Amino acid sequence: MQTNITPPAAPSTPLEELVPLGDNRAAVLLSTSGVVEYGADEIGGTLHFARLLGDHRHGQWSLAPAGAGRADRSGWDGDNLILTQEWDTGHGTVRILSFMPPQPHGGAPSRLHQIVEGVSGAVEMHSVFQPAFEDGRLPGHSEILERSDGRHTLRLTAGPTTLLLDGPVHARDAFGRWTLRFAAGEGTRTVLTLTVGDTDSRPHADTDLRATRRDWEEWTAELTYSGPYEEPVRRSAILLRSLTIRLTGAVSAALTRGVPEALGGERNWDYEACWLRDAALTILALVRLGALKEAARWRNWLLRAIAGDVPNMAVMYRLDGSRNLTERELHWLPGYEGSRPVRAGNAAAGQVQNDVYGEVIEALVAAERAGLPADARVDALMVALGEEIVRVWERPDEGIWEVRGPKRRFVHSALLCWQGLHLLVDWAQARTATGTGPADPATVARWAAERDTIKDDILQHAYNPQVRAFTQYYGGNDLDAAVLLMATSEFLPPDDKRLITTVDAIQRELTDGDGFVRRYIPDPTGRVDGLTDDEGSFLACSFHLVEALAYIGRTDEAHALFGRLLTLRTPHGVLSEMWDAAKCRMVGNLPQGFPLWALISAALRLTRTSGAGDRTVLPSQQTPATALDAATAVTV
């Protein structure tokens, strides 16, 4: 009788060593030691690889030279998500090419190909396939299938999920794992393919590799940025694209859930959902770089998700557009470095966040100006969003940071309501000038009046003269880095003393020892956000500070901070949500959209010439009114 013996657990892999691969439906995180540590049937689905949030018992697939550690070389095979890793051993050198082929129409199953190539000598390879279904709980039912061509496939199933492992046959070991040892001699080539889903179709790695390269080449050819930060901008755009769901148009906030914002803490949230804010800002960044396909798909997804009912619009949705995001704890997972509880779902789905209207409007306006055709359904949505801003902007909410404390009148929320109406009025007036006005003149005039009222309200009640800053909420003393967005929204001119002293206060009070920006200072009593533990510096806000410094004319400081931020990227260009300055480690879910789109926005600002305006103007966005600015803007 076979006895399953549990091998000892290994420590959590540093986030800096994790590399994302995806096909715009499913995704995995593969470590530089050759271990698939995170993966589900689809982004936001149940995990069958959850080692990242526990240990090997919760699901992993390791493929590497026997006894080897990190790869000696690990990098991208061009502007794509094809990973090449090489190990130098005492017996020779081996290379593994890992990728997930694209899913242009959503019909084919998701696949992870790993092609093992012997470069020199003869290297003993070791594959350990150990999935754990239902978020790291179940080993699955196993069987060996014989295909029509005589090849054998390992098939594991649990409920609705099926995994097929093609390639050399694995055998079950004393630990209950499926293992394989084989030699990678010079010139040899061994293909192992993991398929998610039950299918009779055979995987064809070479065909899929060509299709993957072609797909990425065609997509990156549309990117129009050619400034001094080309590599980080293009890599950030590629990673942002990996967050988009090609079949539905949804945009996931991150590719993971439950990764802690402070090691050992309880701020462990599920980010595998479509926040309207995060999605809009991701789409905005891609549009500003010339990528419009994702914007078109997201616009259609947005219409389906909101379903004609803006007053009951949620702040986030599941990636399929549904609203069931009930938060629950996965108590059987010990958490990344013991950070518990690990959560799935997100209770913030039921919150009120008034800033969302402004971000959605900005993305929709930018997409239309960049070349997406006007759509009567989108016009109706935009009008409804404007009406909702008028109705709710004075009401307290939970704000951009989704506090789990008391509702307040957050300054950022009011600012984005102003921005939404500001953009909406300009958009409606421009459309009226072409004879396709989406709203009657009286409605547009009312929006303009309410826009001015919001601005007056912020200036009169949100600036604290004792603190010498616009504070986190009306009547408060606490600072909030989200207010830095005043510097990029044209709310105040760059020489306004209130704006300058706000930037100074945030730089003085909210930066860590490395000069990176915290969102706000949590309070151990829970007074600020309802939680009592701490968190790292929020990388998106650090990029916001770059933009703010550049906007007020302190460009040397801005470039210096941007340079330091770029050093935080992993060798594969990945950024997580936060940075722990004390431990010099990334923390939070990854890759996350927030720091990636903020990096792109900061790079665009830094590469504009003086006086070029706040927004880079694409050729398809030019009008007679913007032609002069466009002529002096950096070509992107």
XYZ file of C-alpha atoms in Angstrom:
636
model
C 0.000 0.000 0.000
C 1.329 3.445 -0.974
C 1.980 5.847 1.905
C 2.005 9.572 1.270
C 4.800 11.213 3.246
C 4.795 14.980 3.482
C 8.141 16.590 2.635
C 9.143 19.641 4.682
C 7.736 23.016 3.616
C 9.981 25.582 1.951
C 9.905 29.302 2.777
C 7.892 31.692 0.635
C 9.595 32.739 -2.592
C 10.490 36.456 -2.698
C 8.046 38.275 -4.948
C 10.969 39.651 -6.936
C 11.612 36.121 -8.258
C 8.122 35.573 -9.673
C 7.379 35.964 -13.383
C 3.844 36.251 -14.826
C 2.762 34.342 -17.921
C -0.727 34.571 -19.388
C -2.990 34.211 -22.402
C -5.571 36.940 -21.586
C -7.817 34.393 -19.895
C -5.663 32.391 -17.496
C -2.294 33.182 -15.961
C 0.445 31.629 -13.844
C 3.339 32.899 -11.776
C 6.551 31.013 -12.467
C 9.573 31.473 -10.224
C 13.151 31.849 -11.400
C 13.744 28.458 -9.760
C 11.380 26.867 -12.274
C 8.341 26.474 -9.998
C 4.800 27.341 -11.064
C 3.582 28.808 -7.775
C 0.245 30.300 -8.714
C -2.399 29.421 -11.280
C -6.105 28.829 -11.774
C -8.454 27.605 -14.493
C -8.917 31.294 -15.318
C -7.997 34.607 -13.706
C -10.263 34.897 -10.690
C -11.080 31.177 -10.716
C -10.250 28.511 -8.154
C -6.540 27.855 -7.785
C -4.844 24.564 -8.528
C -1.395 26.050 -7.876
C -1.415 27.951 -4.582
C 2.105 27.467 -3.267
C 2.501 31.251 -3.220
C -0.096 31.420 -0.435
C 1.147 28.370 1.450
C 3.673 25.717 0.516
C 4.146 22.830 -1.917
C 1.191 20.964 -0.426
C -1.140 23.647 -1.793
C -0.192 23.087 -5.414
C 2.891 23.596 -7.577
C 4.716 22.340 -10.642
C 8.498 22.349 -10.516
C 10.567 21.814 -13.671
C 14.307 22.430 -13.318
C 17.678 20.668 -13.199
C 17.806 18.220 -10.303
C 19.088 19.942 -7.185
C 19.361 23.343 -8.874
C 18.213 26.642 -7.430
C 17.560 29.880 -9.285
C 18.242 30.053 -12.991
C 21.553 31.625 -13.897
C 19.844 33.644 -16.622
C 16.176 34.546 -16.842
C 14.586 37.008 -19.224
C 11.971 37.736 -21.862
C 12.338 36.531 -25.428
C 11.545 39.995 -26.801
C 8.539 42.283 -26.299
C 6.255 39.474 -25.220
C 5.428 37.093 -22.382
C 7.732 34.289 -23.553
C 10.191 33.471 -20.785
C 13.641 32.000 -21.338
C 15.569 30.592 -18.351
C 18.974 28.913 -18.370
C 20.811 26.913 -15.732
C 24.530 26.198 -15.754
C 25.254 22.973 -13.879
C 28.354 20.880 -13.313
C 27.145 18.583 -16.088
C 26.127 21.154 -18.686
C 23.680 23.925 -19.538
C 19.936 23.632 -20.106
C 17.360 26.139 -21.314
C 13.590 26.217 -20.679
C 11.238 28.270 -22.831
C 7.893 28.876 -21.057
C 4.823 30.571 -22.523
C 1.047 30.501 -22.791
C -0.274 30.852 -26.381
C -2.896 33.557 -27.031
C -6.617 32.917 -27.021
C -7.857 35.185 -29.814
C -11.397 33.833 -29.845
C -11.647 32.060 -26.498
C -12.444 28.657 -27.987
C -9.180 26.824 -27.374
C -8.159 25.692 -23.880
C -5.489 27.550 -21.952
C -2.074 25.939 -22.217
C 1.303 26.375 -20.577
C 4.121 25.057 -22.753
C 7.573 24.388 -21.295
C 10.204 23.467 -23.883
C 13.382 22.002 -22.397
C 16.439 22.341 -24.618
C 19.848 20.845 -23.906
C 22.486 23.487 -24.647
C 25.626 21.594 -23.654
C 26.621 18.464 -21.773
C 23.913 16.273 -20.254
C 21.746 17.750 -17.481
C 19.414 15.631 -15.342
C 15.989 17.295 -15.239
C 13.401 16.804 -12.512
C 9.692 17.536 -12.941
C 7.407 17.468 -9.896
C 3.742 17.950 -10.777
C 1.647 18.448 -7.660
C -1.558 20.438 -8.243
C -4.042 20.926 -5.416
C -7.529 21.813 -6.587
C -10.181 24.025 -4.989
C -7.693 26.663 -3.838
C -5.081 24.234 -2.560
C -7.296 21.625 -0.904
C -7.825 18.586 -3.155
C -5.317 16.272 -4.893
C -7.747 15.428 -7.673
C -8.716 12.177 -9.357
C -5.909 10.892 -11.586
C -5.656 8.624 -14.603
C -3.301 8.011 -17.535
C -4.963 8.430 -20.936
C -3.695 7.031 -24.207
C -4.196 9.352 -27.158
C -5.002 8.187 -30.672
C -1.362 8.560 -31.689
C -0.219 6.295 -28.860
C 1.072 9.091 -26.624
C 0.114 9.109 -22.972
C -1.359 12.004 -21.011
C -1.734 12.471 -17.273
C -5.274 13.623 -16.486
C -6.231 15.098 -13.103
C -9.764 16.251 -12.317
C -11.627 17.789 -9.404
C -15.186 18.980 -9.884
C -15.365 21.184 -12.982
C -11.588 21.522 -13.416
C -9.453 19.203 -15.533
C -5.686 19.378 -16.004
C -3.887 17.461 -18.750
C -0.107 17.066 -18.678
C 1.377 15.993 -22.002
C 4.958 14.933 -22.582
C 7.086 12.207 -21.037
C 5.009 10.120 -18.654
C 5.161 11.037 -14.965
C 4.890 8.433 -12.189
C 3.478 8.832 -8.703
C 6.080 8.893 -5.912
C 5.950 8.141 -2.191
C 4.842 11.709 -1.458
C 1.805 11.404 -3.729
C 3.371 13.688 -6.338
C 3.710 13.028 -10.059
C 7.424 13.049 -10.893
C 9.680 12.590 -13.887
C 13.425 12.497 -14.380
C 14.997 12.778 -17.806
C 18.276 13.829 -19.390
C 18.614 17.063 -21.382
C 21.588 16.313 -23.593
C 23.156 18.744 -26.024
C 20.761 19.273 -28.922
C 17.810 17.469 -27.302
C 14.369 19.013 -27.018
C 11.629 17.864 -24.642
C 8.189 19.464 -24.521
C 5.877 19.379 -21.509
C 2.462 20.978 -21.887
C -0.147 21.663 -19.223
C -3.665 22.110 -20.612
C -6.482 23.524 -18.498
C -9.690 21.870 -19.651
C -10.751 18.488 -20.997
C -9.950 18.292 -24.693
C -9.011 15.681 -27.278
C -6.897 18.122 -29.261
C -3.163 17.536 -29.072
C -0.938 20.437 -28.084
C 1.445 21.693 -30.760
C 4.135 23.706 -29.005
C 5.956 24.923 -32.120
C 2.774 26.135 -33.801
C 1.715 27.826 -30.580
C 5.140 29.440 -30.152
C 4.962 30.996 -33.610
C 1.410 32.202 -32.932
C 2.462 33.699 -29.599
C 5.382 35.578 -31.099
C 3.206 36.847 -33.953
C 0.435 37.972 -31.604
C 2.830 40.003 -29.458
C 4.683 41.440 -32.452
C 1.434 42.678 -33.972
C 0.250 44.167 -30.681
C 3.475 45.911 -29.674
C 3.798 47.342 -33.188
C 0.802 49.538 -32.299
C 2.566 51.097 -29.302
C 3.618 54.589 -30.260
C 5.884 55.699 -27.407
C 9.517 56.265 -28.402
C 10.930 58.332 -25.552
C 13.881 57.740 -23.221
C 11.895 55.337 -21.023
C 10.901 53.026 -23.859
C 11.785 49.736 -22.169
C 9.888 50.293 -18.882
C 6.924 51.837 -20.714
C 6.626 48.976 -23.218
C 7.098 46.287 -20.576
C 4.498 47.938 -18.345
C 2.085 48.049 -21.279
C 2.685 44.351 -21.973
C 1.992 43.493 -18.341
C -1.136 45.659 -18.361
C -2.351 43.770 -21.393
C -1.904 40.521 -19.447
C -4.537 41.814 -16.999
C -7.150 42.146 -19.743
C -9.576 39.359 -20.595
C -9.721 39.110 -24.363
C -13.023 37.255 -24.567
C -15.055 39.516 -22.267
C -13.192 42.846 -22.176
C -12.861 42.900 -18.387
C -9.634 44.088 -16.730
C -8.364 42.413 -13.576
C -6.783 44.678 -10.962
C -3.979 42.128 -10.471
C -3.144 38.521 -11.273
C -3.160 37.393 -7.632
C -5.134 37.454 -4.438
C -4.107 37.350 -0.804
C -0.502 38.566 -1.117
C 0.083 40.735 1.968
C 0.614 44.494 1.969
C 2.832 43.983 5.031
C 4.535 40.677 5.804
C 2.655 38.923 8.582
C -0.236 41.401 8.407
C -3.941 41.045 7.698
C -4.230 43.376 4.666
C -4.459 40.436 2.292
C -7.066 41.256 -0.336
C -8.396 39.550 -3.443
C -7.538 41.695 -6.475
C -8.681 39.258 -9.163
C -11.734 41.308 -10.054
C -12.617 44.235 -12.286
C -12.601 47.473 -10.312
C -14.113 50.154 -12.533
C -11.423 52.557 -11.341
C -8.473 50.229 -11.942
C -9.838 49.071 -15.273
C -10.478 52.613 -16.492
C -6.971 53.744 -15.579
C -5.435 50.678 -17.214
C -7.414 51.340 -20.391
C -6.448 55.022 -20.258
C -2.745 54.118 -20.138
C -3.055 51.728 -23.079
C -5.046 54.276 -25.091
C -2.387 56.905 -24.485
C 0.141 54.493 -25.979
C -1.977 53.824 -29.058
C -3.539 50.465 -28.096
C -7.290 50.632 -28.738
C -8.485 47.020 -29.034
C -8.568 46.561 -25.263
C -10.498 49.832 -24.920
C -13.131 48.694 -27.406
C -13.643 45.388 -25.611
C -13.705 47.027 -22.174
C -16.285 49.587 -23.322
C -18.624 46.789 -24.385
C -17.979 44.911 -21.117
C -18.784 48.075 -19.169
C -22.150 48.455 -20.865
C -23.056 44.854 -20.051
C -21.867 45.040 -16.450
C -23.660 48.290 -15.581
C -26.691 46.987 -17.470
C -28.388 50.359 -17.882
C -28.593 51.104 -14.148
C -25.981 53.724 -13.235
C -27.592 54.632 -9.858
C -26.960 51.041 -8.750
C -23.584 50.722 -10.439
C -21.095 48.711 -8.377
C -17.497 49.803 -7.844
C -16.232 46.381 -8.907
C -17.461 43.264 -10.655
C -16.346 39.751 -11.293
C -14.509 39.381 -14.555
C -17.610 37.920 -16.188
C -19.561 41.067 -15.248
C -21.512 39.549 -12.364
C -21.602 41.092 -8.897
C -21.173 38.217 -6.450
C -17.890 39.083 -4.731
C -18.749 37.886 -1.244
C -15.583 37.985 0.837
C -14.544 34.752 2.522
C -11.451 33.401 4.255
C -9.496 30.444 2.868
C -8.578 29.205 6.330
C -6.631 26.148 5.112
C -4.007 28.359 3.451
C -1.304 29.570 5.865
C -0.643 32.670 3.749
C 2.440 34.186 2.174
C 5.096 34.158 4.926
C 2.334 33.368 7.402
C 0.215 36.411 6.517
C -3.355 35.497 7.378
C -6.176 35.394 6.632
C -6.036 34.644 2.917
C -9.188 36.084 1.397
C -11.183 35.401 -1.751
C -13.847 37.850 -2.845
C -13.838 41.412 -1.605
C -16.263 43.129 0.737
C -15.363 46.483 -0.806
C -17.703 45.501 -3.647
C -20.552 46.854 -1.534
C -18.915 50.210 -0.820
C -19.665 53.703 -2.073
C -16.697 55.257 -3.913
C -17.649 58.493 -5.598
C -14.380 58.930 -7.494
C -15.212 56.035 -9.831
C -17.422 58.164 -12.082
C -14.557 60.497 -12.904
C -12.111 57.741 -13.836
C -14.628 55.937 -16.031
C -15.516 59.162 -17.838
C -11.835 59.950 -18.421
C -11.183 56.553 -20.007
C -14.297 56.712 -22.193
C -13.505 60.223 -23.409
C -9.867 59.349 -24.132
C -10.837 56.205 -26.045
C -13.282 58.119 -28.238
C -10.807 60.916 -28.910
C -8.157 58.330 -29.790
C -10.324 56.841 -32.498
C -13.039 54.578 -31.129
C -16.280 55.421 -32.931
C -19.015 57.222 -31.046
C -21.707 54.873 -29.800
C -25.228 55.903 -28.794
C -25.172 53.422 -25.912
C -21.946 54.927 -24.589
C -23.378 58.413 -25.031
C -26.349 57.443 -22.845
C -23.978 55.972 -20.243
C -21.886 59.145 -20.175
C -24.964 61.326 -19.658
C -26.130 59.051 -16.844
C -22.688 59.202 -15.208
C -22.827 62.989 -15.272
C -26.252 62.993 -13.680
C -25.049 60.613 -10.982
C -22.104 62.884 -10.123
C -24.513 65.785 -9.671
C -26.611 63.615 -7.358
C -23.895 62.125 -5.128
C -20.769 64.296 -5.048
C -21.525 65.849 -1.651
C -22.222 62.508 0.022
C -19.633 60.787 2.255
C -18.095 57.600 0.880
C -15.352 55.034 1.521
C -13.038 56.613 -1.038
C -10.336 55.311 -3.334
C -8.586 53.416 -0.522
C -11.754 51.500 0.384
C -11.469 52.246 4.074
C -13.248 49.895 6.413
C -13.793 52.685 8.887
C -16.344 55.510 8.885
C -17.533 57.134 5.671
C -16.124 60.606 5.119
C -16.107 63.334 2.508
C -12.823 62.361 0.910
C -11.095 65.130 -1.017
C -9.956 62.761 -3.776
C -13.551 61.676 -4.335
C -14.678 65.290 -4.739
C -11.708 66.018 -7.011
C -12.607 63.143 -9.346
C -16.244 64.219 -9.399
C -15.030 67.639 -10.521
C -12.768 66.038 -13.112
C -15.606 63.877 -14.418
C -17.849 66.874 -15.036
C -14.929 68.918 -16.393
C -14.196 66.262 -19.025
C -17.863 65.603 -19.678
C -18.618 69.239 -20.425
C -15.682 69.506 -22.845
C -16.678 66.243 -24.527
C -20.338 67.224 -24.880
C -19.488 70.674 -26.241
C -17.054 69.209 -28.792
C -19.651 66.717 -29.940
C -22.289 69.434 -30.190
C -19.966 71.409 -32.448
C -19.960 68.439 -34.857
C -23.749 68.195 -34.818
C -23.859 65.001 -32.711
C -24.458 66.455 -29.265
C -25.257 63.723 -26.716
C -27.020 66.100 -24.294
C -29.155 69.227 -24.623
C -27.493 72.610 -23.938
C -29.387 73.080 -20.669
C -28.009 69.800 -19.302
C -24.446 70.679 -20.310
C -24.827 74.123 -18.717
C -26.046 72.482 -15.501
C -23.033 70.175 -15.486
C -20.732 73.151 -15.974
C -22.339 75.015 -13.086
C -22.081 71.977 -10.813
C -18.444 71.498 -11.847
C -17.678 75.041 -10.721
C -19.577 74.489 -7.475
C -17.491 71.407 -6.683
C -14.267 73.298 -7.312
C -15.317 76.170 -5.071
C -16.340 73.684 -2.377
C -12.947 71.946 -2.458
C -11.024 75.197 -2.338
C -13.108 76.543 0.555
C -13.379 73.436 2.724
C -10.668 70.886 1.829
C -7.544 72.985 2.374
C -6.317 73.049 5.975
C -4.256 76.222 6.580
C -2.732 74.781 9.767
C -1.476 71.712 7.916
C -0.846 73.839 4.809
C -2.259 71.110 2.596
C -5.385 69.685 1.071
C -6.120 66.896 3.513
C -7.535 63.402 3.166
C -11.088 64.428 3.984
C -13.035 67.581 4.675
C -12.284 68.968 8.131
C -9.431 66.558 8.772
C -5.728 66.870 9.517
C -4.534 63.632 7.904
C -2.699 63.670 4.590
C -3.522 61.478 1.609
C -1.229 60.875 -1.372
C -4.247 60.513 -3.681
C -4.565 64.306 -3.482
C -1.394 64.491 -5.600
C -3.688 63.910 -8.570
C -4.628 67.571 -8.281
C -1.357 68.176 -10.092
C -2.332 66.098 -13.136
C -6.003 67.026 -13.518
C -5.550 70.740 -14.304
C -7.519 71.517 -11.146
C -5.002 74.187 -10.128
C -2.194 75.913 -12.036
C 1.359 74.715 -11.290
C 2.271 77.908 -9.412
C -0.660 77.740 -6.981
C 0.815 77.949 -3.472
C -1.822 75.619 -2.002
C -0.874 72.924 -4.464
C 2.859 73.435 -3.876
C 2.556 73.279 -0.093
C 0.398 70.153 -0.411
C 3.094 68.443 -2.468
C 5.684 69.560 0.093
C 3.617 68.229 3.007
C 3.076 64.852 1.379
C 6.741 64.598 0.458
C 7.702 65.484 4.017
C 5.155 63.443 5.982
C 4.217 60.452 3.803
C 7.537 59.312 2.326
C 9.560 56.410 3.691
C 13.318 56.328 4.179
C 13.854 55.763 0.464
C 11.635 58.665 -0.566
C 8.752 56.460 -1.715
C 5.219 57.537 -0.880
C 2.743 55.948 1.487
C -0.970 56.351 0.769
C -1.607 57.675 4.273
C -0.464 56.787 7.779
C -2.544 53.938 9.257
C -3.512 54.291 12.890
C -3.004 51.360 15.331
C -6.436 52.090 16.794
C -8.110 51.600 13.399
C -9.298 55.219 13.364
C -8.177 55.889 9.796
C -9.228 52.822 7.822
C -10.719 50.334 10.284
C -7.547 48.197 10.389
C -4.838 48.206 13.040
C -1.737 46.950 11.208
C 0.693 48.808 8.951
C 1.463 48.609 5.224
C 4.234 49.412 2.770
C 4.699 52.393 0.495
C 2.189 52.529 -2.356
C 4.152 52.536 -5.594
C 1.460 54.193 -7.709
C 1.457 57.174 -5.342
C 5.222 57.392 -5.679
C 4.759 57.754 -9.441
C 2.043 60.348 -8.733
C 4.663 62.330 -6.809
C 6.935 62.162 -9.866
C 4.158 63.737 -11.937
C 3.360 66.335 -9.295
C 7.005 67.407 -8.980
C 7.306 67.698 -12.742
C 4.045 69.647 -12.950
C 5.190 72.287 -10.454
C 8.534 72.636 -12.199
C 10.821 70.521 -9.990
C 11.871 68.314 -12.870
C 15.274 67.308 -11.497
C 13.611 65.895 -8.389
C 11.004 64.185 -10.537
C 13.562 62.468 -12.754
C 15.614 61.399 -9.722
C 12.607 59.850 -7.990
C 11.496 58.154 -11.204
C 14.951 56.652 -11.592
C 14.862 55.250 -8.055
C 11.408 53.795 -8.665
C 12.591 52.015 -11.785
C 15.207 50.197 -9.695
C 12.376 48.529 -7.751
C 11.189 46.682 -10.839
C 12.163 43.046 -10.953
C 14.579 41.938 -13.694
C 11.407 41.024 -15.621
C 9.897 44.514 -15.248
C 7.251 43.494 -12.719
C 5.924 45.759 -9.976
C 3.765 44.732 -7.055
C 1.391 47.008 -5.211
C 3.722 48.185 -2.443
C 7.307 48.416 -1.234
C 8.527 47.555 2.261
C 11.396 49.998 2.832
C 12.505 48.362 6.086
C 12.857 44.900 4.524
C 13.704 46.166 1.010
C 11.113 43.858 -0.489
C 8.060 44.110 -2.690
C 4.752 43.409 -0.975
C 1.164 43.230 -2.146
C -0.499 41.583 -5.122
C 1.369 41.365 -8.415
C 1.608 42.268 -11.128
C -0.817 45.011 -10.237
C -2.238 47.521 -12.684
C -1.967 50.580 -10.436
C 1.844 51.004 -10.394
C 2.142 49.953 -14.047
C -0.249 52.554 -15.456
C 1.151 55.134 -13.026
C 4.663 54.397 -14.334
C 3.457 54.969 -17.896
C 1.733 58.216 -16.936
C 4.822 59.499 -15.140
C 7.094 58.567 -18.059
C 4.835 60.389 -20.511
C 4.914 63.518 -18.388
C 8.676 63.426 -17.975
C 9.238 63.021 -21.707
C 7.012 65.932 -22.729
C 8.672 69.174 -23.666
C 7.914 72.248 -21.626
C 4.500 73.701 -22.373
C 3.231 70.629 -24.218
C 0.123 70.370 -22.058
C -1.025 67.794 -19.556
C -2.064 65.025 -21.925
C 0.004 63.593 -24.730
C -1.973 63.994 -27.937
C -2.084 61.075 -30.343
C -2.417 61.784 -34.061
C -5.968 60.423 -34.032
C -6.868 62.753 -31.163
C -5.836 65.945 -32.922
C -8.364 68.670 -33.579
C -7.728 72.259 -34.691
C -7.732 73.222 -31.020
C -5.073 70.676 -30.103
C -2.908 70.783 -33.200
C -0.553 73.445 -31.827
C -0.020 71.553 -28.564
C 0.432 68.304 -30.474
C 3.129 69.857 -32.618
C 5.218 70.569 -29.532
C 4.425 67.324 -27.697
C 6.742 64.340 -27.642
C 5.767 61.851 -30.325
C 4.313 58.732 -28.721
